[in-house]
Short mmCIF file of C-alpha atoms and ligand atoms in Angstrom, two decimals:
data_model
loop_
_atom_site.label_atom_id
_atom_site.label_comp_id
_atom_site.label_asym_id
_atom_site.label_seq_id
_atom_site.Cartn_x
_atom_site.Cartn_y
_atom_site.Cartn_z
CA MET A 1 0.32 0.03 -0.11
CA LYS A 2 1.57 3.32 -0.83
CA HIS A 3 1.76 5.34 2.14
CA GLN A 4 0.55 8.83 2.76
CA ARG A 5 3.14 10.16 4.58
CA SER A 6 7.69 10.55 5.82
CA THR A 7 8.53 8.99 9.20
CA ALA A 8 9.05 11.46 10.59
CA GLN A 9 5.46 12.92 9.63
CA TRP A 10 3.75 10.12 11.36
CA ARG A 11 5.84 10.33 14.32
CA GLU A 12 5.62 14.12 14.69
CA MET A 13 1.48 13.38 14.09
CA ASP A 14 1.54 10.18 16.70
CA ALA A 15 3.29 12.98 18.70
CA ALA A 16 0.86 15.37 19.13
CA HIS A 17 -2.38 12.92 19.03
CA HIS A 18 -1.79 9.80 20.88
CA LEU A 19 -2.37 8.66 24.17
CA HIS A 20 -0.32 4.75 24.45
CA PRO A 21 -1.28 2.39 26.96
CA PHE A 22 1.18 1.04 29.60
CA THR A 23 3.84 4.44 28.06
CA ASP A 24 5.55 7.42 29.62
CA THR A 25 4.25 9.38 26.91
CA ALA A 26 7.08 12.27 27.03
CA SER A 27 9.89 10.15 27.30
CA LEU A 28 8.21 8.50 23.85
CA ASN A 29 7.67 11.82 22.25
CA GLU A 30 11.96 12.30 22.57
CA GLN A 31 12.72 9.59 20.75
CA GLY A 32 9.52 8.99 18.40
CA VAL A 33 7.72 5.81 17.74
CA ARG A 34 7.92 3.26 15.24
CA MET A 35 5.95 2.51 12.57
CA ILE A 36 4.60 -0.66 12.31
CA THR A 37 3.02 -0.62 8.28
CA HIS A 38 2.48 -4.02 7.07
CA ALA A 39 3.13 -7.72 8.43
CA ASP A 40 3.49 -11.43 7.26
CA GLY A 41 3.39 -14.44 8.92
CA ILE A 42 6.12 -14.11 11.46
CA TYR A 43 7.52 -10.57 9.88
CA LEU A 44 7.39 -7.24 10.73
CA TRP A 45 8.29 -4.05 8.53
CA ASP A 46 7.74 -0.37 9.40
CA SER A 47 8.38 2.43 7.71
CA GLU A 48 11.40 2.75 7.17
CA GLY A 49 11.43 -0.55 4.51
CA ASN A 50 13.29 -2.69 8.07
CA LYS A 51 11.82 -6.71 8.72
CA ILE A 52 11.87 -7.95 11.31
CA LEU A 53 11.20 -11.09 13.38
CA ASP A 54 7.51 -11.15 15.38
CA GLY A 55 8.93 -13.58 18.30
CA MET A 56 6.03 -11.96 20.32
CA ALA A 57 2.85 -12.49 18.00
CA GLY A 58 2.34 -8.77 18.73
CA LEU A 59 0.96 -9.61 22.55
CA TRP A 60 1.36 -12.63 22.39
CA CYS A 61 -2.06 -13.22 20.11
CA VAL A 62 -1.22 -13.48 16.23
CA ASN A 63 -1.78 -17.06 16.81
CA ILE A 64 -2.17 -17.78 13.26
CA GLY A 65 0.50 -15.45 11.99
CA TYR A 66 0.32 -12.34 9.89
CA GLY A 67 -0.87 -11.62 6.13
CA ARG A 68 -4.01 -14.18 6.13
CA LYS A 69 -5.76 -13.76 2.86
CA ASP A 70 -9.30 -15.69 4.35
CA LEU A 71 -10.11 -13.90 7.35
CA PRO A 72 -10.12 -10.72 5.07
CA GLU A 73 -12.33 -11.69 3.27
CA VAL A 74 -14.33 -13.32 5.61
CA ALA A 75 -14.71 -9.94 7.29
CA LYS A 76 -15.55 -7.88 4.20
CA ARG A 77 -18.37 -10.18 2.84
CA GLN A 78 -19.61 -10.31 6.95
CA MET A 79 -19.18 -6.23 6.88
CA GLU A 80 -21.60 -6.28 3.70
CA GLU A 81 -23.68 -8.79 4.96
CA LEU A 82 -24.23 -7.87 8.20
CA ALA A 83 -21.85 -5.28 9.34
CA TYR A 84 -23.52 -4.73 12.98
CA TYR A 85 -26.59 -6.43 15.01
CA ASN A 86 -26.65 -6.28 19.18
CA THR A 87 -27.09 -9.64 20.59
CA PHE A 88 -29.53 -8.36 23.76
CA PHE A 89 -33.02 -8.76 23.67
CA LYS A 90 -33.85 -11.56 22.81
CA THR A 91 -32.22 -11.81 19.52
CA SER A 92 -28.76 -13.42 18.07
CA HIS A 93 -27.01 -13.11 14.94
CA PRO A 94 -25.51 -16.57 12.07
CA ALA A 95 -22.40 -15.43 12.96
CA VAL A 96 -22.41 -15.48 16.48
CA VAL A 97 -24.55 -19.11 16.73
CA GLU A 98 -22.09 -20.68 14.41
CA LEU A 99 -18.88 -20.02 16.16
CA SER A 100 -20.62 -20.01 19.85
CA HIS A 101 -20.95 -24.00 18.32
CA LEU A 102 -17.51 -24.17 17.15
CA LEU A 103 -16.02 -23.11 20.40
CA ALA A 104 -18.50 -26.04 22.13
CA GLU A 105 -16.42 -27.88 19.79
CA VAL A 106 -12.58 -27.15 20.44
CA ALA A 107 -13.75 -26.43 23.68
CA PRO A 108 -13.47 -29.41 26.62
CA LYS A 109 -15.95 -31.94 27.35
CA GLY A 110 -18.60 -30.32 29.75
CA PHE A 111 -17.93 -26.26 28.39
CA ASP A 112 -20.55 -25.75 25.69
CA HIS A 113 -22.06 -21.97 26.69
CA VAL A 114 -19.57 -18.36 26.32
CA PHE A 115 -20.12 -15.25 27.19
CA TYR A 116 -18.86 -12.49 24.71
CA THR A 117 -16.65 -9.25 24.68
CA ASN A 118 -14.54 -7.11 23.30
CA SER A 119 -10.87 -7.86 24.81
CA GLY A 120 -9.17 -9.63 28.06
CA SER A 121 -9.61 -7.20 30.64
CA GLU A 122 -13.53 -7.86 29.53
CA SER A 123 -13.69 -11.54 29.52
CA VAL A 124 -12.36 -10.81 33.31
CA ASP A 125 -14.35 -8.10 34.52
CA THR A 126 -17.54 -10.82 33.14
CA MET A 127 -15.94 -12.81 34.86
CA ILE A 128 -15.25 -11.85 38.25
CA ARG A 129 -20.09 -10.78 37.76
CA MET A 130 -20.72 -14.34 36.89
CA VAL A 131 -18.15 -15.28 39.64
CA ARG A 132 -20.74 -13.09 42.25
CA ARG A 133 -23.79 -13.58 40.44
CA TYR A 134 -23.82 -17.47 40.71
CA TRP A 135 -23.26 -17.32 44.78
CA ASP A 136 -26.47 -14.94 44.77
CA VAL A 137 -28.56 -17.69 42.83
CA LYS A 138 -27.16 -20.43 45.21
CA GLY A 139 -28.05 -18.22 48.55
CA LYS A 140 -24.60 -17.21 48.94
CA PRO A 141 -24.54 -13.96 48.21
CA GLU A 142 -21.64 -13.69 50.85
CA LYS A 143 -19.23 -15.85 48.58
CA LYS A 144 -17.97 -12.49 47.15
CA THR A 145 -13.76 -12.22 47.01
CA LEU A 146 -11.97 -13.52 44.92
CA ILE A 147 -8.31 -14.51 45.65
CA GLY A 148 -5.44 -13.75 42.18
CA ARG A 149 -1.62 -13.71 42.45
CA TRP A 150 0.52 -11.05 43.01
CA ASN A 151 2.29 -10.44 39.56
CA GLY A 152 -0.35 -12.22 37.56
CA TYR A 153 -2.05 -10.23 34.85
CA HIS A 154 -5.37 -10.27 34.26
CA GLY A 155 -6.01 -7.16 32.29
CA SER A 156 -6.59 -2.95 32.61
CA THR A 157 -9.89 -2.10 33.61
CA ILE A 158 -10.62 -1.95 37.68
CA GLY A 159 -11.47 -5.55 38.27
CA GLY A 160 -9.24 -6.78 35.81
CA ALA A 161 -6.46 -4.40 36.99
CA SER A 162 -7.09 -5.27 41.26
CA LEU A 163 -7.15 -9.01 40.46
CA GLY A 164 -4.08 -8.43 38.35
CA GLY A 165 -0.41 -8.93 41.03
CA MET A 166 1.28 -6.26 39.51
CA SER A 167 2.16 -2.95 42.32
CA TYR A 168 3.17 -0.55 40.23
CA MET A 169 -0.99 -0.78 38.68
CA HIS A 170 -2.39 -1.12 42.23
CA GLU A 171 -0.77 2.39 42.91
CA GLN A 172 -2.64 4.11 40.30
CA GLY A 173 -6.40 4.84 41.35
CA ASP A 174 -5.96 3.30 43.95
CA LEU A 175 -6.12 -0.58 43.62
CA PRO A 176 -7.47 -3.77 44.42
CA ILE A 177 -11.61 -2.76 45.11
CA PRO A 178 -12.15 -3.80 47.90
CA GLY A 179 -12.77 -7.69 47.62
CA ILE A 180 -9.82 -8.90 45.97
CA VAL A 181 -7.17 -10.15 47.74
CA HIS A 182 -3.29 -12.35 46.19
CA VAL A 183 -1.16 -15.21 47.41
CA GLN A 184 2.12 -15.32 46.42
CA GLN A 185 3.00 -16.64 43.27
CA PRO A 186 4.49 -20.26 42.43
CA TRP A 187 8.35 -18.66 41.17
CA HIS A 188 9.77 -21.84 42.05
CA TYR A 189 13.71 -19.97 41.08
CA LYS A 190 13.12 -17.54 43.30
CA TYR A 191 10.83 -18.60 46.25
CA GLY A 192 11.54 -22.10 46.20
CA LYS A 193 15.15 -22.00 46.99
CA GLY A 194 16.60 -25.68 47.69
CA MET A 195 12.52 -27.39 47.37
CA SER A 196 11.41 -29.80 44.61
CA ALA A 197 9.64 -28.94 41.85
CA ASP A 198 7.04 -31.24 43.25
CA GLU A 199 8.10 -29.96 46.82
CA PHE A 200 7.61 -26.54 46.00
CA GLY A 201 4.61 -26.74 43.91
CA LYS A 202 2.32 -28.35 46.81
CA LEU A 203 3.65 -25.20 49.00
CA ALA A 204 2.92 -22.99 46.83
CA ALA A 205 -0.99 -24.72 46.78
CA SER A 206 -1.02 -24.64 50.69
CA TRP A 207 -0.12 -20.33 49.63
CA VAL A 208 -4.30 -20.31 48.75
CA GLU A 209 -5.11 -23.21 51.69
CA ASP A 210 -3.87 -20.59 53.62
CA LYS A 211 -5.25 -17.54 51.84
CA ILE A 212 -8.05 -18.99 52.43
CA LEU A 213 -9.41 -19.93 56.12
CA GLU A 214 -7.73 -16.10 56.45
CA VAL A 215 -10.81 -14.49 54.69
CA GLY A 216 -12.65 -17.15 55.68
CA ALA A 217 -13.53 -20.35 52.95
CA ASP A 218 -17.83 -18.59 53.07
CA LYS A 219 -16.10 -15.57 51.87
CA VAL A 220 -14.27 -16.89 48.80
CA ALA A 221 -16.25 -16.95 45.69
CA ALA A 222 -12.53 -18.41 43.28
CA PHE A 223 -9.45 -18.32 43.10
CA VAL A 224 -8.40 -17.55 39.58
CA GLY A 225 -4.94 -17.56 37.12
CA GLU A 226 -3.07 -17.85 34.90
CA PRO A 227 -1.68 -21.93 34.18
CA ILE A 228 1.42 -19.74 33.23
CA GLN A 229 1.89 -16.23 34.03
CA GLY A 230 2.10 -14.22 30.99
CA ALA A 231 2.88 -10.47 30.99
CA GLY A 232 4.43 -12.30 35.44
CA GLY A 233 7.46 -13.41 33.31
CA VAL A 234 6.47 -16.99 32.37
CA ILE A 235 5.61 -18.99 35.90
CA ILE A 236 5.64 -22.28 34.58
CA PRO A 237 4.20 -23.90 37.44
CA PRO A 238 5.45 -27.20 38.78
CA ALA A 239 3.24 -29.72 37.92
CA THR A 240 1.92 -30.62 40.98
CA TYR A 241 1.16 -27.02 42.04
CA TRP A 242 -2.46 -27.47 39.48
CA PRO A 243 -3.90 -29.98 40.34
CA GLU A 244 -3.37 -29.22 43.93
CA VAL A 245 -5.28 -26.44 43.39
CA GLU A 246 -8.01 -27.88 42.66
CA ARG A 247 -8.44 -30.32 45.18
CA ILE A 248 -8.19 -27.30 47.61
CA CYS A 249 -10.83 -25.30 45.52
CA ARG A 250 -13.37 -28.20 45.75
CA LYS A 251 -12.56 -28.87 49.05
CA TYR A 252 -13.47 -25.55 49.83
CA ASP A 253 -16.47 -25.64 47.37
CA ILE A 254 -14.72 -22.00 45.68
CA LEU A 255 -14.96 -21.45 42.31
CA LEU A 256 -11.07 -22.42 40.27
CA VAL A 257 -11.16 -19.80 37.02
CA ALA A 258 -8.52 -20.06 34.21
CA ASP A 259 -7.59 -16.75 32.45
CA GLU A 260 -6.62 -18.60 29.23
CA VAL A 261 -6.36 -15.27 27.05
CA ILE A 262 -2.13 -16.14 26.91
CA CYS A 263 -2.81 -19.48 26.86
CA GLY A 264 -5.81 -20.29 25.29
CA PHE A 265 -5.72 -21.19 21.79
CA GLY A 266 -2.86 -23.35 20.69
CA ARG A 267 -0.23 -21.15 23.17
CA THR A 268 1.38 -24.58 24.87
CA GLY A 269 0.22 -26.96 22.26
CA HIS A 270 -3.20 -27.62 24.11
CA TRP A 271 -6.48 -25.54 22.58
CA PHE A 272 -5.76 -24.74 26.41
CA GLY A 273 -3.97 -23.88 28.73
CA HIS A 274 -5.36 -25.89 31.62
CA GLN A 275 -5.03 -29.41 29.20
CA GLN A 276 -1.00 -28.86 29.67
CA PHE A 277 -1.66 -29.43 34.01
CA GLY A 278 -4.23 -31.48 33.96
CA PHE A 279 -6.88 -29.22 35.73
CA THR A 280 -10.17 -28.19 35.60
CA PRO A 281 -11.84 -24.75 36.09
CA ASP A 282 -14.98 -23.97 35.78
CA ILE A 283 -15.14 -20.77 34.19
CA PHE A 284 -11.88 -19.80 31.72
CA THR A 285 -11.08 -16.39 30.88
CA THR A 286 -9.94 -16.24 26.40
CA ALA A 287 -9.16 -13.06 24.43
CA LYS A 288 -5.69 -13.23 22.52
CA GLY A 289 -5.75 -16.29 20.01
CA LEU A 290 -9.62 -16.65 19.69
CA SER A 291 -9.11 -13.89 16.46
CA SER A 292 -5.42 -14.06 16.51
CA GLY A 293 -5.75 -10.25 16.82
CA TYR A 294 -7.30 -9.46 13.26
CA MET A 295 -9.98 -8.11 15.12
CA PRO A 296 -11.31 -7.82 18.96
CA ILE A 297 -12.92 -9.87 20.78
CA GLY A 298 -12.85 -11.60 24.01
CA ALA A 299 -14.71 -14.62 25.45
CA VAL A 300 -16.07 -16.67 28.84
CA PHE A 301 -16.03 -20.30 29.31
CA VAL A 302 -18.08 -21.41 31.84
CA ASN A 303 -19.10 -25.04 32.67
CA ASN A 304 -22.22 -26.75 31.72
CA GLU A 305 -22.60 -26.55 36.23
CA VAL A 306 -22.82 -22.59 35.98
CA ALA A 307 -24.33 -22.13 32.82
CA ALA A 308 -26.83 -23.16 34.77
CA THR A 309 -26.67 -21.83 38.01
CA LEU A 310 -26.91 -18.59 36.24
CA ALA A 311 -29.36 -18.64 33.59
CA ALA A 312 -31.47 -20.54 36.85
CA GLY A 313 -30.90 -16.95 37.76
CA GLY A 314 -32.99 -15.19 35.27
CA ASP A 315 -31.34 -11.83 33.95
CA PHE A 316 -28.27 -11.88 34.30
CA ASN A 317 -27.53 -7.81 33.76
CA HIS A 318 -23.93 -7.27 32.29
CA GLY A 319 -22.76 -7.55 28.68
CA PHE A 320 -21.36 -4.72 26.01
CA THR A 321 -22.88 -3.02 22.67
CA TYR A 322 -19.94 -5.08 20.99
CA SER A 323 -20.61 -8.44 23.01
CA GLY A 324 -20.46 -11.12 20.24
CA HIS A 325 -19.96 -8.36 17.10
CA PRO A 326 -20.50 -10.06 13.65
CA VAL A 327 -17.65 -9.50 11.81
CA ALA A 328 -15.51 -10.02 15.01
CA ALA A 329 -17.49 -12.87 15.24
CA ALA A 330 -17.16 -14.58 12.17
CA VAL A 331 -13.59 -13.73 12.15
CA ALA A 332 -13.31 -15.54 15.27
CA HIS A 333 -14.84 -18.28 13.94
CA ALA A 334 -12.86 -18.24 10.28
CA ASN A 335 -9.83 -17.79 12.58
CA VAL A 336 -10.32 -21.29 14.63
CA LYS A 337 -11.96 -23.21 12.35
CA ALA A 338 -8.21 -23.12 10.64
CA LEU A 339 -5.90 -24.03 13.69
CA ARG A 340 -7.64 -27.39 14.64
CA ASP A 341 -8.24 -27.98 10.72
CA GLU A 342 -4.92 -26.88 9.39
CA GLY A 343 -3.11 -28.40 12.68
CA ILE A 344 -1.67 -26.18 13.33
CA VAL A 345 -1.90 -26.30 17.38
CA ALA A 346 -2.04 -30.62 16.27
CA ALA A 347 1.45 -29.18 15.37
CA VAL A 348 2.47 -27.50 17.99
CA HIS A 349 1.52 -30.25 20.22
CA GLU A 350 3.48 -32.67 18.05
CA ASP A 351 5.99 -30.52 16.40
CA THR A 352 7.23 -27.23 16.31
CA GLY A 353 6.57 -27.00 19.60
CA PRO A 354 9.10 -30.13 21.05
CA TYR A 355 12.00 -28.23 19.26
CA MET A 356 11.66 -24.93 19.76
CA GLN A 357 12.16 -26.22 23.43
CA LYS A 358 14.62 -28.25 22.96
CA ARG A 359 16.51 -25.66 21.29
CA TRP A 360 15.54 -22.89 23.47
CA ARG A 361 17.61 -24.71 25.84
CA GLU A 362 20.19 -26.04 24.35
CA ALA A 363 21.18 -21.74 22.55
CA PHE A 364 20.97 -20.30 26.19
CA SER A 365 21.96 -22.09 28.99
CA ARG A 366 25.65 -22.08 28.55
CA PHE A 367 25.49 -18.19 28.80
CA GLU A 368 26.82 -17.03 32.57
CA HIS A 369 24.26 -14.37 33.09
CA VAL A 370 21.06 -16.91 31.75
CA ASP A 371 18.76 -19.94 34.04
CA ASP A 372 16.10 -21.04 34.58
CA VAL A 373 16.24 -21.57 31.25
CA ARG A 374 12.13 -22.69 30.72
CA GLY A 375 9.73 -23.15 27.82
CA VAL A 376 6.63 -25.25 26.92
CA GLY A 377 4.59 -25.25 23.34
CA LEU A 378 5.40 -21.88 22.23
CA ILE A 379 5.97 -20.10 24.81
CA GLN A 380 9.42 -20.03 26.46
CA ALA A 381 11.80 -17.40 28.99
CA PHE A 382 14.93 -17.57 30.11
CA THR A 383 15.83 -15.11 33.96
CA LEU A 384 18.75 -12.67 33.28
CA VAL A 385 21.19 -13.37 36.85
CA LYS A 386 23.95 -11.51 38.80
CA ASP A 387 25.13 -14.85 39.54
CA LYS A 388 24.37 -17.66 38.41
CA ALA A 389 25.82 -20.94 41.08
CA SER A 390 23.94 -18.76 43.65
CA GLN A 391 20.91 -17.65 42.33
CA THR A 392 21.05 -14.58 42.58
CA LEU A 393 19.38 -11.78 40.38
CA PHE A 394 20.26 -8.83 39.22
CA ASP A 395 19.27 -4.68 40.86
CA ASN A 396 17.21 -2.92 39.64
CA TRP A 397 14.69 -5.39 38.34
CA GLY A 398 13.76 -5.00 34.67
CA GLU A 399 16.38 -2.96 34.02
CA ILE A 400 19.08 -5.09 32.45
CA GLY A 401 16.40 -7.21 30.87
CA LEU A 402 15.50 -3.52 29.33
CA MET A 403 18.59 -3.27 28.02
CA CYS A 404 18.45 -6.65 26.79
CA ARG A 405 15.42 -6.44 25.32
CA ASP A 406 16.61 -3.31 23.03
CA ILE A 407 19.85 -5.47 22.01
CA PHE A 408 16.97 -7.46 20.49
CA PHE A 409 15.43 -4.26 18.72
CA LYS A 410 18.63 -3.71 16.83
CA HIS A 411 19.15 -6.24 15.39
CA GLY A 412 15.38 -7.16 14.93
CA LEU A 413 13.59 -9.37 17.02
CA ILE A 414 11.19 -8.73 18.60
CA MET A 415 11.69 -10.56 22.10
CA ARG A 416 9.90 -9.37 25.36
CA ALA A 417 11.77 -8.20 28.70
CA CYS A 418 8.70 -8.83 32.08
CA GLY A 419 10.79 -7.50 34.68
CA ASP A 420 14.61 -9.86 34.02
CA HIS A 421 12.70 -12.62 32.38
CA ILE A 422 13.45 -12.94 28.87
CA VAL A 423 10.16 -14.39 26.51
CA SER A 424 9.06 -15.65 22.93
CA ALA A 425 5.82 -16.22 22.37
CA PRO A 426 6.19 -16.64 17.92
CA PRO A 427 2.85 -16.77 16.08
CA LEU A 428 2.19 -20.63 15.57
CA ILE A 429 2.72 -21.07 12.14
CA ILE A 430 6.35 -20.10 12.39
CA SER A 431 8.57 -22.94 11.41
CA LYS A 432 11.28 -25.05 11.83
CA ASP A 433 13.63 -22.67 10.05
CA GLN A 434 12.30 -20.48 11.41
CA ILE A 435 12.77 -20.78 14.91
CA ASP A 436 16.09 -21.60 14.28
CA GLU A 437 16.34 -18.31 13.48
CA LEU A 438 14.62 -16.72 16.03
CA ILE A 439 17.08 -18.93 18.06
CA ALA A 440 20.47 -17.41 16.58
CA THR A 441 19.52 -14.26 16.15
CA ALA A 442 18.68 -13.95 20.28
CA VAL A 443 22.81 -15.64 20.31
CA LYS A 444 24.40 -12.98 18.38
CA CYS A 445 22.59 -10.21 20.72
CA MET A 446 23.39 -12.59 23.40
CA GLU A 447 26.66 -13.12 23.57
CA ILE A 448 26.36 -9.07 22.73
CA PHE A 449 24.24 -8.50 25.45
CA GLU A 450 27.27 -10.55 27.70
CA GLN A 451 29.18 -8.58 26.27
CA GLN A 452 27.66 -4.75 27.01
CA LEU A 453 27.93 -6.21 30.70
CA LYS A 454 30.98 -5.97 31.35
CA GLU A 455 31.98 -3.15 29.36
CA ARG A 456 29.85 -1.49 31.73
CA GLY A 457 31.02 -3.91 35.40
CA LEU A 458 27.62 -4.77 35.85
CA ALA A 459 29.44 -8.36 35.53
C1 PXG B 1 -3.58 -13.42 31.48
C2 PXG B 1 -4.49 -12.09 30.61
N1 PXG B 1 -5.21 -11.31 31.02
C3 PXG B 1 -6.04 -10.82 30.58
C4 PXG B 1 -5.21 -10.26 30.16
C5 PXG B 1 -6.18 -8.91 29.26
O1 PXG B 1 -6.24 -8.42 27.71
P1 PXG B 1 -6.48 -7.05 27.48
O2 PXG B 1 -5.48 -6.73 27.17
O3 PXG B 1 -7.18 -7.76 26.08
O4 PXG B 1 -7.21 -5.85 27.77
C6 PXG B 1 -4.15 -10.51 29.42
C7 PXG B 1 -3.09 -9.40 28.35
N2 PXG B 1 -2.18 -9.28 28.10
C8 PXG B 1 -1.38 -7.85 28.22
C9 PXG B 1 -2.11 -6.95 27.40
C10 PXG B 1 -1.35 -6.31 27.02
C11 PXG B 1 0.70 -6.01 27.29
C12 PXG B 1 1.16 -7.20 27.97
C13 PXG B 1 2.23 -7.35 27.43
O5 PXG B 1 3.15 -9.10 28.02
O6 PXG B 1 2.74 -6.68 27.87
C14 PXG B 1 -0.09 -8.60 27.53
C15 PXG B 1 -3.78 -11.43 30.27
O7 PXG B 1 -2.43 -11.41 29.15
#
């Protein structure tokens, strides 16, 4: 597409009008934005013609890869046929019905009902309201408290940001709202020194039981967690953690919610992350991979018992103008159908996922300032450490991570620094050759990074 402006003009206009998310606007406007103009497969191009390997699938969301020809066609046809109608007041439309039917097919058994939103945050806030409504209908209205984890991420709405455990978000806007509490995250490397993975998984799960007893089981509505904490730095719990959390939730009659916004739709090699970890939630929230980012849409999956309970309560007074938006639903349907029928999720499980995990561990375990090299499917990470032998982290958590991320960016590779964790979650269509390309570039960058650490006297 011929662009009518120069990068400089775009930068000037962006600085003049555009407020960016999670951004120090003044600092950004000093340097100017990078204008991403188009993308294909796993690659992006900026307005200067630079080609970039997107090791983060946008924001963990472009599962099907960029540049699909089918999805725009589907959007065009749907927009021409029915660009919008709502799903309030006893109305529906073919696109959202077909999507709902397909989602029930790919969801685990017993999840036949979905509620639609426009984002992960809206899915989380919908879940909060659903959970509290569920207990109202059950005649236990005092069961209102939700338990999340420190360093969990559940979005930026008041509810999502409260349920998340990012203190720097709580400080802005007087969060968390009442009725939301947190337990420590199941980060073995930091909190389980000297313990086996199995032992630490059980210990971390016991923190949930401690919190339930502290609040009072009769007051606790749900426990909410990401199967793998994404924005928190790809914190992968030990195998014993989630089954133990599920046992505890069943013991105290507390709903178990999985936030699958990142882990959902094939990221771990399973359709949903909870299947990777062998637990069954009552509700799970999704967005991102549902449409691969081609259209904003989220969906809350509820099991049949929760659905029946909500239905028994009459009107559930919640919903959005664009809940089940026809174009978003049609695109999501085509996306999910392709993830299934093109064998993309299956390939992550059987082929590219194991390949990535093998190459990732081989490539990064040898670096002096890298430890806890980890991953499953096509979500992987490692932690930058000051001293590997003593498992000592760097001071000023996050500074070193940004330094490392900038080196990747300079060499045409997008990886994410979450604190001093370096994480990657590429589009699920990445080939083995492209995995080799990602790893080779990242290794070169890590060599430069460790050289810079020495030159700056940081290690
Ligand atoms: C687990 C989880 N739950 C909810 C949300 C909120 O989704 P929306 O953004 O669509 O409202 C998320 C989103 N995750 C997310 C969003 C933006 C940036 C980053 C990052 O890692 O930099 C991560 C998420 O990862």
